[in-house]
């Protein structure tokens, strides 16, 4: 799971507070839906996220820790910094690092740089962002190589029913490479729906939609599109 939703959903929080943090626990049903292709998919994911705004812009990071019955399968992080381009401007410069480790090796690391357009309505109940980024993949282990790419990201956040429901999500498009080094379009989207029992505690779900993103562990299948839903709990600090 890659949580970009939190960064811009927190625009609503930063209208009142300069920083926020939450922890989420997701139980994943992907391996039950795709018993061959995703037989080794994690059972659960713990996510820690933090956002902090300052006079220059903002910091954001998340860490996903994937768990199976017996192991910590992996830990993945994204860390980004945005610099405001003018005091009242919706535009910002965006710099980001993506990477992590797994029990079988590591994720391919990447660095991103580009521009973001961030917006919201008057009461911050609706937030959105569009990012256009240059993405450089680095050689992270023997079976990978460095290559240049580009990424387009859209993010949204919506609070309604007197803030009892939150609908947020993101969609990413970027150029990836297959095992044969041929290019491919990677699509990843993770919409979330939360019911907020209090200001701190929420229950909800996340639906991961992806194409050319999930590793297919079934050599007899050429499937590239996957839908992986979760049930989840969240605590906002």
XYZ file of N, CA and C in Angstrom:
711
model
N 0.827 -1.195 0.000
C 0.000 0.000 0.000
C 0.866 1.252 0.000
N 0.503 2.229 -0.763
C 1.253 3.467 -0.840
C 0.304 4.623 -0.591
N 0.447 5.239 0.567
C -0.564 6.201 0.986
C -0.174 7.616 0.606
N -0.645 8.108 -0.498
C -0.458 9.513 -0.845
C -1.669 10.320 -0.424
N -2.769 9.654 -0.085
C -4.003 10.362 0.232
C -3.839 11.282 1.434
N -3.043 10.850 2.397
C -2.946 11.551 3.668
C -2.413 12.962 3.492
N -1.447 13.132 2.597
C -0.771 14.422 2.435
C -1.766 15.533 2.134
N -2.660 15.296 1.194
C -3.552 16.373 0.777
C -4.861 16.365 1.551
N -5.275 15.214 2.053
C -6.421 15.218 2.945
C -6.109 16.058 4.177
N -4.835 16.111 4.558
C -4.437 16.871 5.730
C -4.418 18.377 5.507
N -4.650 18.812 4.286
C -4.813 20.252 4.090
C -5.936 20.780 4.969
N -6.953 19.959 5.155
C -8.064 20.367 6.017
C -7.613 20.501 7.467
N -6.721 19.600 7.887
C -6.219 19.656 9.251
C -5.319 20.865 9.439
N -4.494 21.140 8.454
C -3.529 22.219 8.607
C -4.172 23.592 8.577
N -5.436 23.667 8.209
C -6.137 24.938 8.342
C -6.205 25.342 9.815
N -6.157 24.340 10.704
C -6.237 24.593 12.136
C -4.963 24.225 12.868
N -4.175 23.309 12.299
C -3.029 22.768 12.996
C -1.911 22.531 11.997
N -0.673 22.740 12.390
C 0.448 22.660 11.457
C 0.993 21.256 11.276
N 0.538 20.286 12.055
C 1.037 18.943 11.882
C -0.014 17.931 12.312
N 0.108 16.711 11.803
C -0.816 15.648 12.140
C -0.146 14.313 11.879
N -0.648 13.278 12.542
C -0.062 11.950 12.435
C -1.149 10.919 12.646
N -1.069 9.790 11.941
C -1.987 8.695 12.216
C -1.292 7.364 12.024
N -1.922 6.315 12.548
C -1.467 4.949 12.344
C -2.673 4.134 11.893
N -2.473 3.263 10.903
C -3.548 2.461 10.333
C -3.170 0.987 10.382
N -4.171 0.133 10.539
C -4.008 -1.311 10.425
C -4.984 -1.804 9.376
N -4.467 -2.417 8.292
C -5.278 -2.924 7.187
C -5.177 -4.444 7.124
N -6.321 -5.131 7.050
C -6.349 -6.567 6.767
C -6.674 -6.725 5.291
N -5.800 -7.423 4.561
C -5.823 -7.455 3.105
C -6.452 -8.753 2.589
N -7.361 -8.630 1.611
C -8.047 -9.788 1.049
C -7.507 -10.205 -0.328
N -6.414 -9.566 -0.789
C -5.920 -9.841 -2.127
C -5.574 -11.299 -2.375
N -4.897 -11.931 -1.419
C -4.476 -13.325 -1.612
C -5.668 -14.278 -1.654
N -6.818 -13.863 -1.064
C -8.024 -14.692 -1.104
C -8.754 -14.571 -2.431
N -8.607 -13.421 -3.092
C -9.270 -13.200 -4.373
C -8.470 -13.820 -5.504
N -7.130 -13.640 -5.450
C -6.242 -14.163 -6.492
C -5.340 -15.218 -5.847
N -5.881 -16.420 -5.690
C -5.187 -17.464 -4.928
C -3.911 -17.943 -5.600
N -3.800 -17.799 -6.921
C -2.582 -18.178 -7.613
C -1.644 -17.015 -7.799
N -2.163 -15.938 -8.407
C -1.329 -14.792 -8.757
C -0.778 -14.046 -7.540
N -1.558 -14.011 -6.447
C -1.118 -13.273 -5.260
C -1.059 -14.174 -4.032
N -0.617 -15.404 -4.239
C -0.583 -16.370 -3.138
C 0.301 -15.894 -1.987
N 1.351 -15.131 -2.285
C 2.266 -14.684 -1.246
C 1.998 -13.290 -0.736
N 0.850 -12.691 -1.095
C 0.562 -11.326 -0.664
C 0.397 -11.256 0.853
N 0.758 -10.122 1.434
C 0.690 -9.938 2.876
C -0.726 -10.090 3.396
N -0.840 -10.511 4.652
C -2.147 -10.591 5.306
C -2.563 -9.252 5.892
N -1.592 -8.474 6.352
C -1.917 -7.210 7.023
C -0.829 -6.190 6.756
N -1.208 -4.922 6.839
C -0.262 -3.822 6.678
C -0.492 -2.800 7.788
N 0.592 -2.404 8.446
C 0.569 -1.303 9.399
C 1.176 -0.087 8.718
N 0.476 1.042 8.752
C 0.949 2.271 8.116
C 1.060 3.381 9.154
N 2.208 4.029 9.177
C 2.421 5.220 10.002
C 2.638 6.392 9.064
N 1.895 7.486 9.268
C 1.988 8.664 8.419
C 2.160 9.914 9.273
N 2.902 10.862 8.745
C 3.027 12.149 9.436
C 3.164 13.267 8.410
N 2.534 14.386 8.719
C 2.579 15.589 7.900
C 2.928 16.762 8.812
N 3.803 17.640 8.340
C 4.150 18.833 9.115
C 4.339 20.003 8.170
N 3.608 21.073 8.410
C 3.726 22.293 7.605
C 4.609 23.302 8.326
N 5.309 24.124 7.533
C 6.111 25.206 8.087
C 6.031 26.399 7.145
N 6.803 27.435 7.415
C 6.672 28.668 6.635
C 7.170 28.515 5.200
N 7.978 27.486 4.922
C 8.493 27.271 3.568
C 7.634 26.325 2.743
N 6.833 25.493 3.437
C 6.042 24.482 2.729
C 5.625 23.375 3.671
N 6.026 22.135 3.365
C 5.597 21.019 4.204
C 6.485 19.805 3.988
N 6.534 18.969 5.043
C 7.144 17.646 4.995
C 6.052 16.599 5.087
N 6.269 15.450 4.444
C 5.348 14.336 4.580
C 6.119 13.029 4.413
N 5.765 12.029 5.243
C 6.300 10.693 5.008
C 5.269 9.657 5.432
N 5.403 8.459 4.882
C 4.692 7.301 5.409
C 5.617 6.102 5.371
N 5.331 5.135 6.258
C 6.015 3.848 6.253
C 4.947 2.766 6.277
N 4.980 1.871 5.282
C 4.116 0.690 5.242
C 4.917 -0.518 5.695
N 4.431 -1.251 6.683
C 5.055 -2.493 7.132
C 4.082 -3.630 6.829
N 4.464 -4.516 5.891
C 3.611 -5.630 5.476
C 3.924 -6.861 6.318
N 2.860 -7.502 6.820
C 3.008 -8.626 7.734
C 2.313 -9.866 7.182
N 2.961 -11.030 7.331
C 2.312 -12.318 7.076
C 2.142 -13.022 8.417
N 1.769 -14.287 8.379
C 1.530 -15.010 9.639
C 2.809 -15.138 10.468
N 3.943 -15.327 9.798
C 5.183 -15.625 10.514
C 6.277 -14.573 10.346
N 6.137 -13.651 9.377
C 7.229 -12.757 9.060
C 6.763 -11.311 8.929
N 7.729 -10.396 9.085
C 7.581 -9.055 8.541
C 8.049 -9.132 7.102
N 7.121 -9.001 6.152
C 7.447 -9.220 4.749
C 8.263 -8.079 4.164
N 7.923 -6.833 4.514
C 8.619 -5.699 3.907
C 8.312 -4.423 4.672
N 9.124 -3.418 4.402
C 8.888 -2.060 4.900
C 9.194 -1.099 3.757
N 8.223 -0.262 3.416
C 8.350 0.654 2.284
C 8.051 2.071 2.756
N 8.799 3.052 2.255
C 8.588 4.428 2.682
C 8.600 5.383 1.499
N 7.861 6.477 1.642
C 7.952 7.615 0.744
C 8.101 8.859 1.608
N 9.100 9.679 1.280
C 9.379 10.909 2.021
C 9.391 12.061 1.027
N 8.603 13.096 1.276
C 8.546 14.194 0.316
C 8.617 15.537 1.028
N 9.097 16.509 0.269
C 9.178 17.889 0.736
C 8.587 18.786 -0.333
N 7.709 19.705 0.071
C 7.177 20.693 -0.861
C 7.579 22.099 -0.409
N 7.960 22.924 -1.403
C 8.323 24.319 -1.170
C 7.288 25.208 -1.856
N 6.639 26.069 -1.091
C 5.631 26.968 -1.655
C 6.266 27.925 -2.653
N 5.600 28.109 -3.789
C 6.068 29.046 -4.805
C 5.226 30.315 -4.723
N 5.454 31.080 -3.678
C 4.662 32.267 -3.412
C 3.750 32.058 -2.232
N 3.535 33.103 -1.449
C 2.786 32.981 -0.201
C 1.369 32.490 -0.405
N 0.678 33.004 -1.414
C -0.709 32.624 -1.664
C -0.857 31.746 -2.904
N 0.240 31.309 -3.484
C 0.190 30.531 -4.724
C -0.216 29.085 -4.447
N -1.053 28.495 -5.318
C -1.391 27.074 -5.172
C -0.291 26.150 -5.687
N 0.754 26.722 -6.288
C 1.829 25.910 -6.864
C 2.946 25.694 -5.844
N 3.569 24.506 -5.942
C 4.670 24.168 -5.051
C 5.674 23.311 -5.803
N 6.949 23.431 -5.417
C 7.977 22.526 -5.905
C 7.966 21.267 -5.038
N 8.089 20.100 -5.671
C 7.941 18.824 -4.979
C 9.202 17.987 -5.190
N 9.784 17.479 -4.075
C 10.940 16.582 -4.108
C 10.591 15.357 -3.273
N 10.960 14.146 -3.765
C 10.487 12.922 -3.102
C 11.500 11.789 -3.249
N 11.557 10.942 -2.226
C 12.330 9.696 -2.276
C 11.389 8.532 -1.991
N 11.482 7.451 -2.784
C 10.700 6.231 -2.578
C 11.654 5.048 -2.469
N 11.418 4.154 -1.515
C 12.255 2.962 -1.406
C 11.923 2.151 -0.176
N 12.566 0.994 -0.037
C 12.316 0.147 1.122
C 12.990 -1.201 0.994
N 12.735 -2.061 1.986
C 13.349 -3.377 2.074
C 12.280 -4.444 2.190
N 12.598 -5.653 1.702
C 11.724 -6.803 1.889
C 12.574 -8.002 2.279
N 11.942 -9.072 2.750
C 12.715 -10.237 3.194
C 13.442 -10.902 2.034
N 13.005 -10.629 0.795
C 13.651 -11.218 -0.375
C 14.619 -10.259 -1.064
N 14.796 -9.046 -0.520
C 15.707 -8.097 -1.140
C 15.318 -6.676 -0.823
N 15.017 -5.891 -1.853
C 14.643 -4.496 -1.637
C 13.738 -4.032 -2.757
N 13.015 -2.941 -2.494
C 12.264 -2.260 -3.540
C 13.242 -1.435 -4.377
N 12.931 -1.263 -5.643
C 13.775 -0.411 -6.451
C 13.573 1.032 -6.020
N 14.671 1.699 -5.678
C 14.588 3.064 -5.193
C 14.322 4.030 -6.338
N 13.701 5.158 -5.992
C 13.421 6.182 -6.991
C 13.470 7.559 -6.352
N 13.900 8.539 -7.126
C 13.848 9.938 -6.730
C 12.948 10.697 -7.682
N 12.145 11.627 -7.160
C 11.205 12.380 -7.982
C 11.357 13.866 -7.709
N 11.173 14.658 -8.757
C 11.195 16.109 -8.614
C 10.248 16.714 -9.645
N 9.529 17.761 -9.246
C 8.587 18.369 -10.175
C 7.758 19.437 -9.505
N 6.535 19.598 -9.983
C 5.648 20.658 -9.514
C 4.315 20.084 -9.070
N 3.681 20.754 -8.115
C 2.361 20.363 -7.617
C 1.425 21.562 -7.657
N 0.159 21.292 -7.954
C -0.902 22.295 -7.860
C -1.875 21.815 -6.800
N -1.998 22.530 -5.687
C -2.811 22.124 -4.546
C -3.978 23.082 -4.366
N -5.168 22.546 -4.094
C -6.334 23.399 -3.934
C -7.299 22.883 -2.885
N -8.259 23.740 -2.525
C -9.264 23.381 -1.527
C -10.421 24.350 -1.642
N -11.569 23.948 -1.084
C -12.691 24.875 -1.031
C -12.593 25.722 0.239
N -13.577 26.573 0.471
C -13.473 27.577 1.530
C -13.302 26.976 2.923
N -13.989 25.862 3.220
C -13.902 25.283 4.562
C -12.988 24.067 4.627
N -12.200 23.814 3.580
C -11.244 22.714 3.509
C -11.910 21.339 3.570
N -13.222 21.249 3.323
C -13.878 19.936 3.297
C -13.598 19.198 1.991
N -13.140 19.927 0.981
C -12.725 19.324 -0.283
C -11.309 19.787 -0.593
N -10.418 18.830 -0.841
C -9.038 19.156 -1.194
C -8.638 18.348 -2.414
N -7.696 18.881 -3.181
C -7.240 18.173 -4.375
C -5.824 18.611 -4.708
N -5.161 17.797 -5.509
C -3.817 18.122 -5.950
C -3.516 17.387 -7.245
N -2.700 18.012 -8.069
C -2.149 17.382 -9.267
C -0.642 17.591 -9.234
N 0.111 16.510 -9.436
C 1.567 16.586 -9.442
C 2.091 16.083 -10.786
N 3.034 16.803 -11.363
C 3.730 16.385 -12.573
C 5.202 16.257 -12.200
N 5.747 15.024 -12.308
C 7.055 14.741 -11.728
C 7.969 13.995 -12.698
N 9.245 14.364 -12.683
C 10.286 13.538 -13.294
C 10.663 12.470 -12.279
N 10.769 11.214 -12.721
C 11.038 10.103 -11.818
C 12.258 9.334 -12.300
N 13.259 9.197 -11.442
C 14.486 8.477 -11.780
C 14.569 7.219 -10.920
N 14.499 6.065 -11.579
C 14.720 4.803 -10.883
C 16.217 4.524 -10.817
N 16.670 3.977 -9.668
C 18.082 3.678 -9.474
C 18.306 2.172 -9.473
N 19.494 1.754 -9.846
C 19.849 0.338 -9.760
C 19.919 -0.035 -8.286
N 18.991 -0.878 -7.833
C 18.879 -1.174 -6.414
C 19.345 -2.587 -6.061
N 19.352 -3.488 -7.014
C 19.870 -4.844 -6.825
C 20.197 -5.402 -8.205
N 20.760 -6.604 -8.255
C 21.393 -7.101 -9.474
C 20.442 -7.224 -10.661
N 19.173 -7.464 -10.419
C 18.234 -7.657 -11.529
C 17.579 -6.361 -11.984
N 18.013 -5.222 -11.452
C 17.434 -3.937 -11.859
C 18.506 -3.062 -12.499
N 18.060 -2.026 -13.175
C 18.973 -1.039 -13.725
C 18.324 0.334 -13.596
N 19.126 1.361 -13.678
C 18.583 2.714 -13.566
C 17.942 3.118 -14.879
N 16.851 3.881 -14.769
C 16.213 4.422 -15.974
C 15.349 5.621 -15.603
N 15.127 6.481 -16.592
C 14.338 7.691 -16.393
C 12.871 7.409 -16.679
N 12.002 8.091 -15.932
C 10.567 7.925 -16.090
C 9.890 9.257 -15.786
N 8.576 9.264 -15.823
C 7.779 10.434 -15.458
C 6.524 9.953 -14.757
N 5.977 10.761 -13.881
C 4.793 10.358 -13.111
C 3.784 11.504 -13.051
N 2.529 11.154 -13.239
C 1.406 12.076 -13.070
C 0.551 11.549 -11.925
N 0.297 12.408 -10.949
C -0.452 12.004 -9.754
C -1.630 12.939 -9.535
N -2.777 12.368 -9.234
C -3.949 13.118 -8.807
C -4.382 12.651 -7.439
N -4.720 13.595 -6.554
C -5.086 13.270 -5.171
C -6.336 14.046 -4.791
N -7.216 13.419 -4.004
C -8.419 14.113 -3.569
C -8.769 13.740 -2.122
N -9.498 14.621 -1.453
C -10.026 14.361 -0.126
C -11.377 15.033 0.022
N -12.332 14.332 0.605
C -13.690 14.856 0.744
C -14.260 14.432 2.091
N -14.658 15.415 2.916
C -15.355 15.156 4.176
C -16.812 15.564 4.021
N -17.729 14.679 4.447
C -19.142 15.008 4.332
C -19.911 14.362 5.473
N -21.242 14.590 5.502
C -22.092 14.152 6.622
C -21.533 14.649 7.950
N -21.286 15.967 8.008
C -20.789 16.600 9.225
C -19.477 15.960 9.680
N -18.603 15.643 8.698
C -17.272 15.067 8.911
C -17.311 13.638 9.451
N -18.468 12.987 9.409
C -18.536 11.598 9.833
C -17.955 10.652 8.787
N -17.992 11.030 7.511
C -17.440 10.209 6.440
C -16.328 10.973 5.735
N -15.252 10.260 5.448
C -14.137 10.814 4.688
C -13.857 9.899 3.506
N -13.875 10.486 2.313
C -13.523 9.759 1.095
C -12.274 10.412 0.512
N -11.208 9.658 0.427
C -9.942 10.213 -0.054
C -9.262 9.185 -0.947
N -8.290 9.642 -1.697
C -7.612 8.699 -2.566
C -6.606 9.372 -3.474
N -5.914 8.545 -4.245
C -4.965 9.051 -5.224
C -4.960 8.125 -6.430
N -4.458 8.626 -7.538
C -4.200 7.809 -8.704
C -2.866 8.246 -9.292
N -2.009 7.273 -9.572
C -0.688 7.500 -10.150
C -0.609 6.861 -11.526
N 0.039 7.549 -12.437
C 0.409 6.989 -13.737
C 1.914 7.205 -13.905
N 2.661 6.153 -14.217
C 4.073 6.343 -14.514
C 4.570 5.277 -15.490
N 5.704 5.566 -16.099
C 6.314 4.621 -17.011
C 7.166 3.646 -16.226
N 6.806 2.369 -16.304
C 7.609 1.323 -15.696
C 8.328 0.518 -16.756
N 9.037 -0.516 -16.317
C 9.697 -1.420 -17.245
C 9.411 -2.855 -16.854
N 9.135 -3.692 -17.856
C 8.917 -5.114 -17.638
C 10.261 -5.821 -17.478
N 10.198 -7.115 -17.163
C 11.425 -7.888 -16.975
C 12.281 -7.905 -18.231
N 11.658 -7.783 -19.411
C 12.407 -7.779 -20.664
C 12.873 -6.372 -21.053
N 12.745 -5.401 -20.117
C 13.159 -4.004 -20.298
C 12.251 -3.208 -21.223
N 11.153 -3.799 -21.688
C 10.189 -3.050 -22.478
C 9.386 -2.131 -21.555
N 9.073 -0.939 -22.029
C 8.312 -0.002 -21.223
C 6.857 -0.400 -21.089
N 6.221 0.055 -20.013
C 4.797 -0.200 -19.806
C 4.215 0.921 -18.962
N 2.914 1.135 -19.093
C 2.214 2.121 -18.280
C 1.760 1.461 -16.984
N 2.214 1.998 -15.862
C 1.805 1.501 -14.547
C 0.723 2.431 -14.005
N -0.358 1.846 -13.520
C -1.457 2.607 -12.919
C -1.684 2.069 -11.511
N -1.758 2.960 -10.556
C -2.037 2.580 -9.169
C -2.990 3.591 -8.561
N -4.100 3.097 -7.981
C -5.056 3.962 -7.300
C -5.499 3.290 -6.008
N -5.617 4.076 -4.929
C -6.013 3.528 -3.630
C -7.050 4.431 -2.964
N -8.299 4.409 -3.406
C -9.341 5.169 -2.707
C -9.650 4.557 -1.345
N -9.914 5.423 -0.380
C -10.257 5.007 0.979
C -11.576 5.643 1.394
N -12.371 4.906 2.166
C -13.602 5.422 2.760
C -13.567 5.127 4.251
N -13.705 6.184 5.081
C -13.621 6.053 6.538
C -14.890 6.577 7.189
N -15.351 5.860 8.207
C -16.376 6.384 9.108
C -15.681 6.831 10.375
N -15.831 8.121 10.707
C -15.109 8.712 11.830
C -15.985 8.692 13.076
N -15.719 7.752 13.965
C -16.486 7.649 15.204
C -16.176 8.817 16.134
N -14.910 9.211 16.190
C -14.477 10.377 16.971
C -13.430 11.118 16.135
N -12.882 12.185 16.692
C -11.802 12.891 16.008
C -10.551 12.029 15.888
N -10.472 10.967 16.724
C -9.277 10.132 16.745
C -9.475 8.765 16.077
N -10.638 8.151 16.205
C -10.816 6.757 15.796
C -11.751 6.630 14.593
N -11.285 5.840 13.591
C -12.073 5.612 12.376
C -11.976 4.145 11.968
N -13.046 3.660 11.338
C -13.044 2.356 10.678
C -13.371 2.570 9.205
N -12.782 1.733 8.346
C -13.052 1.941 6.931
C -12.483 0.860 6.048
N -12.254 1.231 4.810
C -11.762 0.286 3.815
C -10.895 1.026 2.806
N -9.982 0.279 2.212
C -9.181 0.785 1.103
C -9.273 -0.220 -0.041
N -9.460 0.286 -1.250
C -9.501 -0.563 -2.441
C -8.327 -0.189 -3.325
N -7.382 -1.110 -3.455
C -6.242 -0.880 -4.337
C -6.560 -1.420 -5.728
N -6.506 -0.535 -6.721
C -6.635 -0.913 -8.122
C -5.282 -0.698 -8.784
N -4.803 -1.686 -9.535
C -3.493 -1.521 -10.157
C -3.409 -2.268 -11.476
N -2.548 -1.778 -12.342
C -2.220 -2.459 -13.592
C -0.718 -2.354 -13.824
N -0.088 -3.485 -14.086
C 1.365 -3.576 -14.260
C 2.124 -3.163 -13.004
N 1.506 -3.327 -11.838
C 2.148 -2.940 -10.584
C 2.403 -4.139 -9.682
N 1.403 -4.977 -9.468
C 1.520 -6.130 -8.575
C 2.327 -7.234 -9.257
N 3.269 -7.822 -8.510
C 4.033 -8.954 -9.027
C 3.131 -10.176 -9.118
N 3.066 -10.785 -10.290
C 2.236 -11.970 -10.538
C 3.082 -13.207 -10.284
N 2.740 -13.970 -9.245
C 3.541 -15.132 -8.858
C 3.109 -16.423 -9.547
N 2.116 -16.356 -10.427
C 1.642 -17.541 -11.148
C 2.211 -17.522 -12.564
N 3.151 -18.426 -12.892
C 3.773 -18.393 -14.229
C 2.811 -18.751 -15.351
N 1.663 -19.324 -15.034
C 0.685 -19.696 -16.070
C -0.294 -18.565 -16.353
N -0.218 -17.458 -15.598
C -1.174 -16.356 -15.741
C -0.470 -15.118 -16.279
N -1.115 -14.423 -17.212
C -0.578 -13.162 -17.728
C -1.384 -11.960 -17.225
N -2.089 -12.135 -16.108
C -2.930 -11.084 -15.549
C -2.071 -9.918 -15.086
N -2.492 -8.693 -15.413
C -1.771 -7.492 -14.964
C -2.632 -6.565 -14.115
N -3.968 -6.702 -14.190
C -4.868 -5.833 -13.424
C -5.324 -6.558 -12.169
N -5.255 -5.880 -11.013
C -5.651 -6.476 -9.738
C -6.469 -5.476 -8.924
N -7.417 -6.024 -8.153
C -8.211 -5.263 -7.194
C -8.007 -5.899 -5.829
N -7.452 -5.157 -4.880
C -7.135 -5.692 -3.561
C -7.804 -4.843 -2.479
N -8.933 -5.299 -1.946
C -9.622 -4.529 -0.895
C -9.100 -4.864 0.500
N -9.308 -3.942 1.432
C -8.961 -4.172 2.832
C -10.116 -3.728 3.731
N -10.083 -4.192 4.974
C -10.838 -3.565 6.062
C -9.799 -2.975 6.997
N -10.103 -1.812 7.600
C -9.045 -1.085 8.281
C -9.559 -0.315 9.476
N -8.643 -0.054 10.391
C -8.880 0.840 11.527
C -7.782 1.898 11.523
N -8.125 3.104 11.989
C -7.178 4.215 11.979
C -7.280 4.990 13.280
N -6.157 5.385 13.810
C -6.095 6.254 14.990
C -5.337 7.520 14.613
N -6.005 8.674 14.763
C -5.380 9.972 14.529
C -4.855 10.534 15.843
N -3.580 10.846 15.872
C -2.982 11.395 17.097
C -3.258 12.893 17.212
